[in-house]
Amino acid sequence: PLVKVQIFGVRLDTARQETNYVENNGFNPYWGETLCFRVLVPELAMLRFVVMDYDWKSRNDFIGQYTLPWTCMQQGYRHIHLLSKDGISLRPASIFVYICIQEDLEGDES
């Protein structure tokens, strides 16, 4: 599987990144990757996690997703419980993430 992380919001905040896929470990995959986003207007931003089953022969298969407002995120280790395309809970399916939010200082380009 692989995880796509998407930001929806104002044009400058809209972004998308994804992890590498983990082969033959759909039950308990470990990605160990860091994805960083710059969000200028957090009040209008939505964060979406999408888990896909990687398929090199055809399109990747959707497993589950979860979307939340950027301002509802809390720092630290979190379980993101996945939902179906129709919004039905897929419990106990979840991804375990570490959220770190850093404030940019004005003029800082990092």
Coordinates of C-alpha atoms in Angstrom, one line a residue:
P1 CA 0.0 0.0 0.0
L2 CA 0.9 3.7 -0.2
V3 CA -0.5 6.8 1.4
K4 CA -1.5 10.0 -0.5
V5 CA -1.7 13.2 1.6
Q6 CA -3.5 16.1 0.0
I7 CA -4.1 19.7 1.1
F8 CA -7.2 21.4 -0.2
G9 CA -7.6 25.2 0.3
V10 CA -6.6 28.4 -1.3
R11 CA -4.5 28.0 -4.5
L12 CA -1.1 28.5 -2.8
D13 CA -2.0 25.9 -0.1
T14 CA -3.2 23.2 -2.5
A15 CA -0.7 20.4 -2.5
R16 CA -0.3 16.6 -2.8
Q17 CA 2.4 14.2 -1.8
E18 CA 2.6 10.4 -1.4
T19 CA 4.7 7.8 0.3
N20 CA 6.6 5.1 -1.5
Y21 CA 4.6 1.8 -1.7
V22 CA 5.3 -1.0 0.8
E23 CA 5.4 -4.4 -1.0
N24 CA 3.6 -7.5 0.4
N25 CA 2.7 -6.0 3.8
G26 CA -0.9 -4.8 3.6
F27 CA -1.7 -5.8 7.2
N28 CA 0.9 -3.7 9.0
P29 CA 2.9 -1.6 6.6
Y30 CA 5.6 0.9 7.8
W31 CA 6.5 3.8 5.6
G32 CA 8.9 5.7 7.8
E33 CA 8.7 8.8 5.6
T34 CA 8.3 12.5 6.4
L35 CA 5.9 14.6 4.3
C36 CA 6.0 18.4 4.7
F37 CA 3.5 21.0 3.6
R38 CA 3.4 24.8 3.8
V39 CA -0.1 26.1 4.7
L40 CA -0.6 29.9 4.5
V41 CA -4.3 30.0 5.3
P42 CA -5.0 27.2 7.8
E43 CA -8.5 28.3 8.4
L44 CA -9.5 27.3 4.9
A45 CA -7.4 24.2 4.5
M46 CA -8.5 20.6 4.6
L47 CA -6.1 17.7 5.0
R48 CA -6.9 14.3 3.3
F49 CA -5.2 11.0 3.9
V50 CA -5.9 8.3 1.2
V51 CA -4.6 4.8 1.5
M52 CA -4.2 2.9 -1.8
D53 CA -3.2 -0.6 -2.7
Y54 CA -0.3 -0.3 -5.1
D55 CA -0.9 -2.2 -8.4
W56 CA 1.9 -2.0 -11.0
K57 CA -0.3 -3.6 -13.7
S58 CA -3.2 -1.2 -13.5
R59 CA -4.6 1.7 -11.4
N60 CA -4.1 1.6 -7.7
D61 CA -7.0 0.3 -5.7
F62 CA -8.7 2.6 -3.1
I63 CA -8.6 1.2 0.5
G64 CA -9.8 4.1 2.7
Q65 CA -9.6 7.8 3.4
Y66 CA -10.1 10.4 6.0
T67 CA -10.4 14.2 5.6
L68 CA -10.3 16.8 8.4
P69 CA -9.9 20.6 8.7
W70 CA -6.3 21.7 9.1
T71 CA -7.3 23.6 12.3
C72 CA -8.6 20.4 13.9
M73 CA -5.2 18.6 13.7
Q74 CA -3.5 18.1 17.0
Q75 CA 0.3 17.5 17.3
G76 CA 1.8 14.2 18.3
Y77 CA 1.1 10.6 17.5
R78 CA -2.4 9.9 16.2
H79 CA -4.5 7.1 14.7
I80 CA -6.3 8.2 11.6
H81 CA -9.3 5.9 11.3
L82 CA -10.2 5.2 7.7
L83 CA -13.5 5.6 6.0
S84 CA -14.9 4.1 2.8
K85 CA -15.6 6.3 -0.3
D86 CA -19.2 6.6 1.2
G87 CA -18.0 7.8 4.6
I88 CA -18.6 4.5 6.3
S89 CA -16.2 3.6 9.1
L90 CA -13.7 0.8 8.2
R91 CA -12.7 0.3 11.9
P92 CA -10.3 -1.1 12.9
A93 CA -8.4 0.1 9.8
S94 CA -6.3 3.1 10.6
I95 CA -2.9 4.7 9.9
F96 CA -0.6 5.7 12.7
V97 CA 1.0 9.1 12.1
Y98 CA 3.1 11.7 13.8
I99 CA 1.9 15.3 13.3
C100 CA 4.3 18.2 13.8
I101 CA 3.2 21.8 13.1
Q102 CA 5.8 24.5 13.0
E103 CA 5.0 28.2 12.7
D104 CA 7.0 30.0 10.0
L105 CA 8.7 33.2 11.0
E106 CA 8.1 36.1 8.6
G107 CA 10.8 36.2 6.0
D108 CA 11.9 32.7 6.7
E109 CA 12.1 30.7 3.5
S110 CA 12.5 27.2 5.0

